[in-house]
Amino acid sequence: MAGYLTTHVLDTARGCPAAGLEIVLYRIDGDARRLLRRMTTNADGRTDSPILPKEDFATGTYELEFHAGPYLDQIGTPPEEPRFLDIVPIRFGMSEPAHYHVPLLLSPFGYSTYRGS
């Protein structure tokens, strides 16, 4: 089985997918962070394709950056200066060639994640 990575974002404050949220994927090698992809969520809060497809998969440490601040601005969440949540980083490891799913459950003042399927 070849590995790959997917993600999605749910807006738990509004009870709907978070459409139009930018996600950036990095590979972490020691102190170095290498940009792999930038994608934006669709109407279902998902990316249109895996954020790390099978042909690019490698085990190791990765980081997803969820650009929550601009999304919260876009949906009309009252602004703060600075905003409590702006960029939400999630650093995780992929140790075997499998399907990894790392979603974000987001509200203006909190978030959670888990390894999904």
Coordinates of N, CA, C and O in Angstrom, one line a residue:
M1 N 0.8 -1.2 0.0 CA 0.0 0.0 0.0 C 0.9 1.2 0.0 O 1.8 1.3 0.8
A2 N 0.6 2.2 -0.8 CA 1.3 3.4 -0.9 C 0.7 4.4 0.1 O -0.5 4.4 0.3
G3 N 1.5 5.2 0.7 CA 0.9 6.2 1.7 C 0.5 7.5 1.0 O 0.9 7.8 -0.1
Y4 N -0.3 8.2 1.7 CA -0.7 9.6 1.2 C -1.3 10.3 2.4 O -1.7 9.7 3.4
L5 N -1.5 11.6 2.3 CA -2.0 12.5 3.4 C -3.1 13.3 2.9 O -3.1 13.9 1.8
T6 N -4.2 13.3 3.7 CA -5.4 14.1 3.4 C -5.7 15.0 4.7 O -5.2 14.6 5.8
T7 N -6.5 16.0 4.5 CA -6.9 16.8 5.6 C -8.3 17.4 5.3 O -8.7 17.4 4.1
H8 N -8.9 18.0 6.3 CA -10.1 18.8 6.1 C -10.2 19.7 7.3 O -9.6 19.5 8.3
V9 N -11.0 20.7 7.1 CA -11.3 21.7 8.2 C -12.7 21.9 8.4 O -13.5 22.1 7.5
L10 N -13.2 21.7 9.7 CA -14.5 21.9 10.1 C -14.6 23.1 11.0 O -13.8 23.2 11.9
D11 N -15.5 24.0 10.7 CA -15.8 25.2 11.5 C -16.8 24.8 12.6 O -18.0 24.7 12.3
T12 N -16.3 24.5 13.8 CA -17.2 24.0 14.8 C -18.0 25.1 15.4 O -19.1 24.7 16.0
A13 N -17.6 26.3 15.3 CA -18.5 27.4 15.9 C -19.7 27.6 15.0 O -20.8 27.9 15.5
R14 N -19.6 27.4 13.7 CA -20.7 27.6 12.8 C -21.4 26.2 12.4 O -22.4 26.2 11.8
G15 N -20.7 25.1 12.7 CA -21.2 23.8 12.4 C -21.2 23.5 10.9 O -22.2 22.9 10.4
C16 N -20.1 23.9 10.2 CA -20.1 23.6 8.8 C -18.6 23.5 8.3 O -17.7 23.8 9.1
P17 N -18.4 23.0 7.1 CA -17.0 23.0 6.6 C -16.4 24.4 6.5 O -17.2 25.4 6.3
A18 N -15.1 24.5 6.6 CA -14.4 25.8 6.5 C -13.9 25.9 5.1 O -12.8 25.4 4.7
A19 N -14.7 26.5 4.2 CA -14.3 26.7 2.8 C -13.4 27.9 2.7 O -13.6 28.9 3.4
G20 N -12.4 27.9 1.8 CA -11.5 29.0 1.5 C -10.4 29.2 2.4 O -9.8 30.3 2.5
L21 N -10.1 28.2 3.2 CA -9.0 28.3 4.2 C -7.7 27.7 3.6 O -7.7 26.6 3.1
E22 N -6.6 28.5 3.6 CA -5.3 28.1 3.1 C -4.6 27.2 4.0 O -4.6 27.4 5.2
I23 N -4.1 26.1 3.4 CA -3.3 25.1 4.2 C -1.9 25.0 3.5 O -1.8 24.9 2.2
V24 N -0.9 25.0 4.3 CA 0.5 24.9 3.8 C 1.1 23.6 4.4 O 1.0 23.4 5.6
L25 N 1.8 22.8 3.6 CA 2.4 21.6 4.1 C 3.9 21.7 3.9 O 4.5 22.1 2.9
Y26 N 4.6 21.4 5.0 CA 6.1 21.4 5.1 C 6.6 20.0 5.5 O 6.0 19.3 6.2
R27 N 7.8 19.7 5.0 CA 8.5 18.5 5.5 C 9.6 19.0 6.4 O 10.2 20.0 6.1
I28 N 9.7 18.4 7.6 CA 10.7 18.8 8.6 C 11.8 17.9 8.6 O 11.7 16.7 8.7
D29 N 13.0 18.5 8.4 CA 14.3 17.7 8.5 C 15.2 18.4 9.5 O 15.8 19.4 9.1
G30 N 15.3 17.9 10.7 CA 16.0 18.6 11.7 C 15.5 20.0 12.0 O 14.3 20.1 12.3
D31 N 16.3 21.0 11.8 CA 15.8 22.4 12.0 C 15.3 23.0 10.7 O 14.8 24.1 10.8
A32 N 15.4 22.3 9.6 CA 14.9 22.8 8.3 C 13.5 22.4 8.1 O 13.0 21.4 8.4
R33 N 12.8 23.4 7.5 CA 11.4 23.2 7.1 C 11.3 23.5 5.6 O 11.6 24.6 5.1
R34 N 10.9 22.4 4.8 CA 10.8 22.6 3.4 C 9.4 22.6 2.9 O 8.6 21.7 3.1
L35 N 9.0 23.7 2.2 CA 7.7 23.9 1.7 C 7.4 22.8 0.6 O 8.2 22.7 -0.4
L36 N 6.3 22.1 0.7 CA 5.9 21.1 -0.2 C 4.7 21.5 -1.0 O 4.6 21.3 -2.3
R37 N 3.7 22.1 -0.4 CA 2.4 22.5 -1.1 C 1.7 23.6 -0.4 O 1.7 23.7 0.9
R38 N 0.9 24.3 -1.2 CA -0.1 25.3 -0.7 C -1.4 24.9 -1.3 O -1.5 24.7 -2.6
M39 N -2.4 24.8 -0.5 CA -3.8 24.4 -1.1 C -4.8 25.2 -0.3 O -4.5 25.7 0.8
T40 N -6.0 25.3 -0.9 CA -7.1 26.0 -0.3 C -8.3 25.0 -0.2 O -8.6 24.3 -1.1
T41 N -9.0 25.0 0.9 CA -10.1 24.1 1.1 C -11.3 24.5 0.2 O -11.5 25.7 -0.1
N42 N -12.0 23.5 -0.3 CA -13.2 23.7 -1.1 C -14.4 23.9 -0.3 O -14.3 24.0 0.9
A43 N -15.6 23.8 -0.9 CA -16.9 24.0 -0.2 C -17.1 23.0 0.8 O -17.9 23.2 1.8
D44 N -16.5 21.8 0.7 CA -16.6 20.7 1.7 C -15.6 20.8 2.8 O -15.5 19.9 3.6
G45 N -14.7 21.8 2.8 CA -13.7 22.0 3.8 C -12.5 21.1 3.6 O -11.6 20.9 4.4
R46 N -12.4 20.5 2.4 CA -11.4 19.5 2.0 C -10.5 20.1 0.9 O -11.0 21.0 0.2
T47 N -9.4 19.6 0.7 CA -8.6 19.9 -0.5 C -9.1 19.1 -1.7 O -9.6 18.0 -1.5
D48 N -9.0 19.6 -2.9 CA -9.5 18.8 -4.1 C -8.8 17.5 -4.3 O -9.3 16.7 -5.0
S49 N -7.5 17.4 -3.8 CA -6.7 16.2 -4.0 C -5.9 16.0 -2.7 O -5.9 16.9 -1.9
P50 N -5.3 14.9 -2.5 CA -4.5 14.7 -1.3 C -3.5 15.8 -1.2 O -2.9 16.2 -2.2
I51 N -3.2 16.3 0.0 CA -2.2 17.3 0.2 C -0.8 16.8 0.0 O 0.1 17.5 -0.3
L52 N -0.7 15.5 0.2 CA 0.6 14.8 -0.1 C 0.1 13.5 -0.8 O -0.3 12.5 -0.2
P53 N 0.2 13.5 -2.2 CA -0.2 12.3 -2.9 C 0.7 11.1 -2.8 O 1.9 11.3 -2.4
K54 N 0.3 10.0 -3.3 CA 1.0 8.7 -3.2 C 2.4 8.9 -3.8 O 3.4 8.4 -3.3
E55 N 2.5 9.5 -5.0 CA 3.8 9.6 -5.7 C 4.8 10.4 -5.0 O 6.0 10.3 -5.2
D56 N 4.4 11.3 -4.0 CA 5.3 12.1 -3.3 C 5.5 11.7 -1.8 O 6.2 12.3 -1.1
F57 N 4.8 10.6 -1.4 CA 4.8 10.2 0.0 C 6.2 9.7 0.4 O 6.9 9.0 -0.3
A58 N 6.6 10.1 1.6 CA 7.8 9.5 2.3 C 7.5 9.6 3.8 O 6.9 10.5 4.2
T59 N 8.0 8.6 4.5 CA 7.8 8.7 6.0 C 8.7 9.8 6.5 O 9.6 10.3 5.8
G60 N 8.3 10.3 7.7 CA 9.1 11.4 8.3 C 8.2 12.3 9.0 O 7.0 12.0 9.3
T61 N 8.7 13.5 9.3 CA 8.0 14.5 10.1 C 7.5 15.6 9.2 O 8.3 16.1 8.3
Y62 N 6.3 16.0 9.4 CA 5.6 17.0 8.6 C 5.0 18.1 9.4 O 4.7 17.8 10.6
E63 N 4.6 19.2 8.8 CA 3.8 20.2 9.5 C 2.8 20.8 8.6 O 3.1 21.1 7.4
L64 N 1.6 20.8 9.0 CA 0.5 21.5 8.3 C 0.3 22.8 9.0 O 0.2 22.9 10.2
E65 N 0.2 23.9 8.2 CA -0.1 25.2 8.7 C -1.5 25.5 8.2 O -1.7 25.6 7.0
F66 N -2.4 25.8 9.1 CA -3.8 26.2 8.8 C -3.9 27.7 9.0 O -3.7 28.1 10.1
H67 N -4.2 28.4 7.9 CA -4.2 29.9 8.0 C -5.6 30.3 8.5 O -6.5 30.7 7.6
A68 N -5.9 30.2 9.8 CA -7.2 30.4 10.4 C -7.6 31.9 10.4 O -8.7 32.2 10.2
G69 N -6.6 32.8 10.6 CA -6.9 34.2 10.7 C -7.6 34.8 9.5 O -8.7 35.4 9.6
P70 N -7.0 34.6 8.3 CA -7.7 35.1 7.1 C -9.1 34.5 6.9 O -10.0 35.1 6.4
Y71 N -9.2 33.2 7.2 CA -10.5 32.5 7.1 C -11.5 33.2 8.1 O -12.6 33.5 7.7
L72 N -11.1 33.4 9.3 CA -12.0 34.0 10.3 C -12.4 35.4 9.9 O -13.6 35.9 10.0
D73 N -11.5 36.2 9.3 CA -11.8 37.5 8.7 C -12.8 37.4 7.6 O -13.8 38.1 7.5
Q74 N -12.6 36.4 6.7 CA -13.4 36.2 5.5 C -14.9 35.9 5.9 O -15.8 36.3 5.2
I75 N -15.1 35.2 7.0 CA -16.5 34.8 7.4 C -17.1 35.8 8.3 O -18.2 35.6 8.7
G76 N -16.4 36.9 8.6 CA -17.0 38.0 9.4 C -16.8 37.8 10.9 O -17.6 38.5 11.7
T77 N -15.9 37.0 11.4 CA -15.7 36.9 12.8 C -15.1 38.3 13.3 O -14.2 38.8 12.7
P78 N -15.7 38.8 14.3 CA -15.2 40.1 14.8 C -13.7 40.1 15.0 O -13.1 39.2 15.6
P79 N -13.0 41.1 14.4 CA -11.6 41.1 14.5 C -11.0 41.5 15.8 O -11.7 42.2 16.6
E80 N -9.8 41.0 16.1 CA -9.1 41.3 17.3 C -7.7 41.7 16.8 O -7.3 41.3 15.7
E81 N -7.0 42.4 17.6 CA -5.6 42.8 17.2 C -4.7 42.5 18.4 O -4.7 43.2 19.4
P82 N -3.9 41.5 18.4 CA -3.8 40.5 17.3 C -5.0 39.4 17.5 O -5.5 39.3 18.6
R83 N -5.3 38.7 16.4 CA -6.3 37.7 16.5 C -5.8 36.6 17.4 O -4.6 36.2 17.3
F84 N -6.6 36.0 18.2 CA -6.2 34.9 19.1 C -5.6 33.7 18.3 O -4.6 33.2 18.7
L85 N -6.3 33.2 17.3 CA -5.8 32.2 16.4 C -5.6 32.8 15.1 O -6.5 33.3 14.5
D86 N -4.3 32.7 14.6 CA -4.0 33.2 13.2 C -3.5 32.0 12.4 O -4.3 31.5 11.6
I87 N -2.3 31.5 12.6 CA -1.8 30.4 11.9 C -1.8 29.2 13.0 O -1.1 29.4 14.0
V88 N -2.4 28.1 12.6 CA -2.4 27.0 13.5 C -1.5 25.9 12.9 O -1.8 25.3 11.9
P89 N -0.3 25.7 13.6 CA 0.6 24.6 13.1 C 0.3 23.3 13.8 O 0.1 23.2 15.0
I90 N 0.4 22.2 13.0 CA 0.2 20.9 13.5 C 1.4 20.1 13.0 O 1.5 19.8 11.8
R91 N 2.3 19.7 13.9 CA 3.5 18.9 13.5 C 3.2 17.4 13.9 O 2.8 17.2 15.0
F92 N 3.5 16.5 13.0 CA 3.2 15.1 13.2 C 4.1 14.3 12.4 O 4.8 14.7 11.5
G93 N 4.2 13.0 12.7 CA 5.0 12.0 12.0 C 4.2 11.0 11.3 O 3.1 10.6 11.7
M94 N 4.8 10.6 10.2 CA 4.2 9.5 9.4 C 5.2 8.4 9.3 O 6.3 8.6 8.7
S95 N 5.0 7.3 10.0 CA 6.0 6.2 10.2 C 5.9 5.0 9.3 O 6.8 4.2 9.3
E96 N 4.8 5.0 8.5 CA 4.6 3.8 7.6 C 3.8 4.3 6.4 O 3.1 5.3 6.4
P97 N 3.9 3.6 5.3 CA 3.2 3.9 4.1 C 1.7 3.6 4.2 O 1.3 2.4 4.0
A98 N 0.9 4.5 4.7 CA -0.5 4.3 5.0 C -1.2 5.6 4.6 O -0.6 6.6 4.3
H99 N -2.6 5.6 4.7 CA -3.4 6.8 4.6 C -3.4 7.5 5.9 O -3.9 7.0 6.9
Y100 N -2.8 8.7 5.9 CA -2.9 9.6 7.1 C -3.9 10.7 6.8 O -3.9 11.3 5.7
H101 N -4.8 10.9 7.8 CA -5.7 12.0 7.6 C -5.6 12.8 8.9 O -5.8 12.3 10.0
V102 N -5.3 14.1 8.7 CA -5.1 15.0 9.8 C -6.0 16.2 9.7 O -5.7 17.2 9.0
P103 N -7.2 16.1 10.3 CA -8.2 17.2 10.1 C -8.0 18.3 11.2 O -7.3 18.1 12.2
L104 N -8.6 19.4 11.0 CA -8.6 20.5 12.0 C -10.1 20.8 12.3 O -10.9 21.1 11.4
L105 N -10.4 20.8 13.6 CA -11.7 21.3 14.1 C -11.4 22.7 14.7 O -10.7 22.8 15.6
L106 N -12.0 23.7 14.1 CA -11.7 25.1 14.4 C -12.8 25.9 14.9 O -13.9 25.8 14.4
S107 N -12.5 26.8 15.8 CA -13.4 27.8 16.3 C -12.5 29.1 16.5 O -11.3 28.9 16.5
P108 N -13.1 30.2 16.7 CA -12.2 31.4 16.8 C -11.3 31.4 18.1 O -10.3 32.1 18.1
F109 N -11.6 30.6 19.1 CA -10.8 30.5 20.3 C -10.3 29.2 20.7 O -9.9 29.0 21.8
G110 N -10.3 28.2 19.7 CA -9.8 26.9 20.1 C -9.8 26.0 18.8 O -10.5 26.3 17.8
Y111 N -9.1 24.9 19.0 CA -9.0 23.9 17.9 C -8.6 22.6 18.4 O -8.1 22.5 19.5
S112 N -8.9 21.5 17.7 CA -8.4 20.2 18.0 C -8.1 19.5 16.7 O -8.6 19.9 15.6
T113 N -7.4 18.4 16.8 CA -7.1 17.5 15.7 C -7.0 16.1 16.2 O -7.1 15.8 17.4
Y114 N -6.9 15.2 15.2 CA -6.7 13.7 15.6 C -6.2 13.0 14.3 O -6.2 13.6 13.2
R115 N -5.8 11.8 14.5 CA -5.5 11.0 13.3 C -6.7 10.3 12.8 O -7.2 9.4 13.5
G116 N -7.2 10.7 11.7 CA -8.5 10.1 11.2 C -8.2 9.1 10.2 O -7.0 8.6 10.0
S117 N -9.2 8.7 9.4 CA -9.0 7.6 8.4 C -9.7 8.1 7.1 O -10.5 9.0 7.1

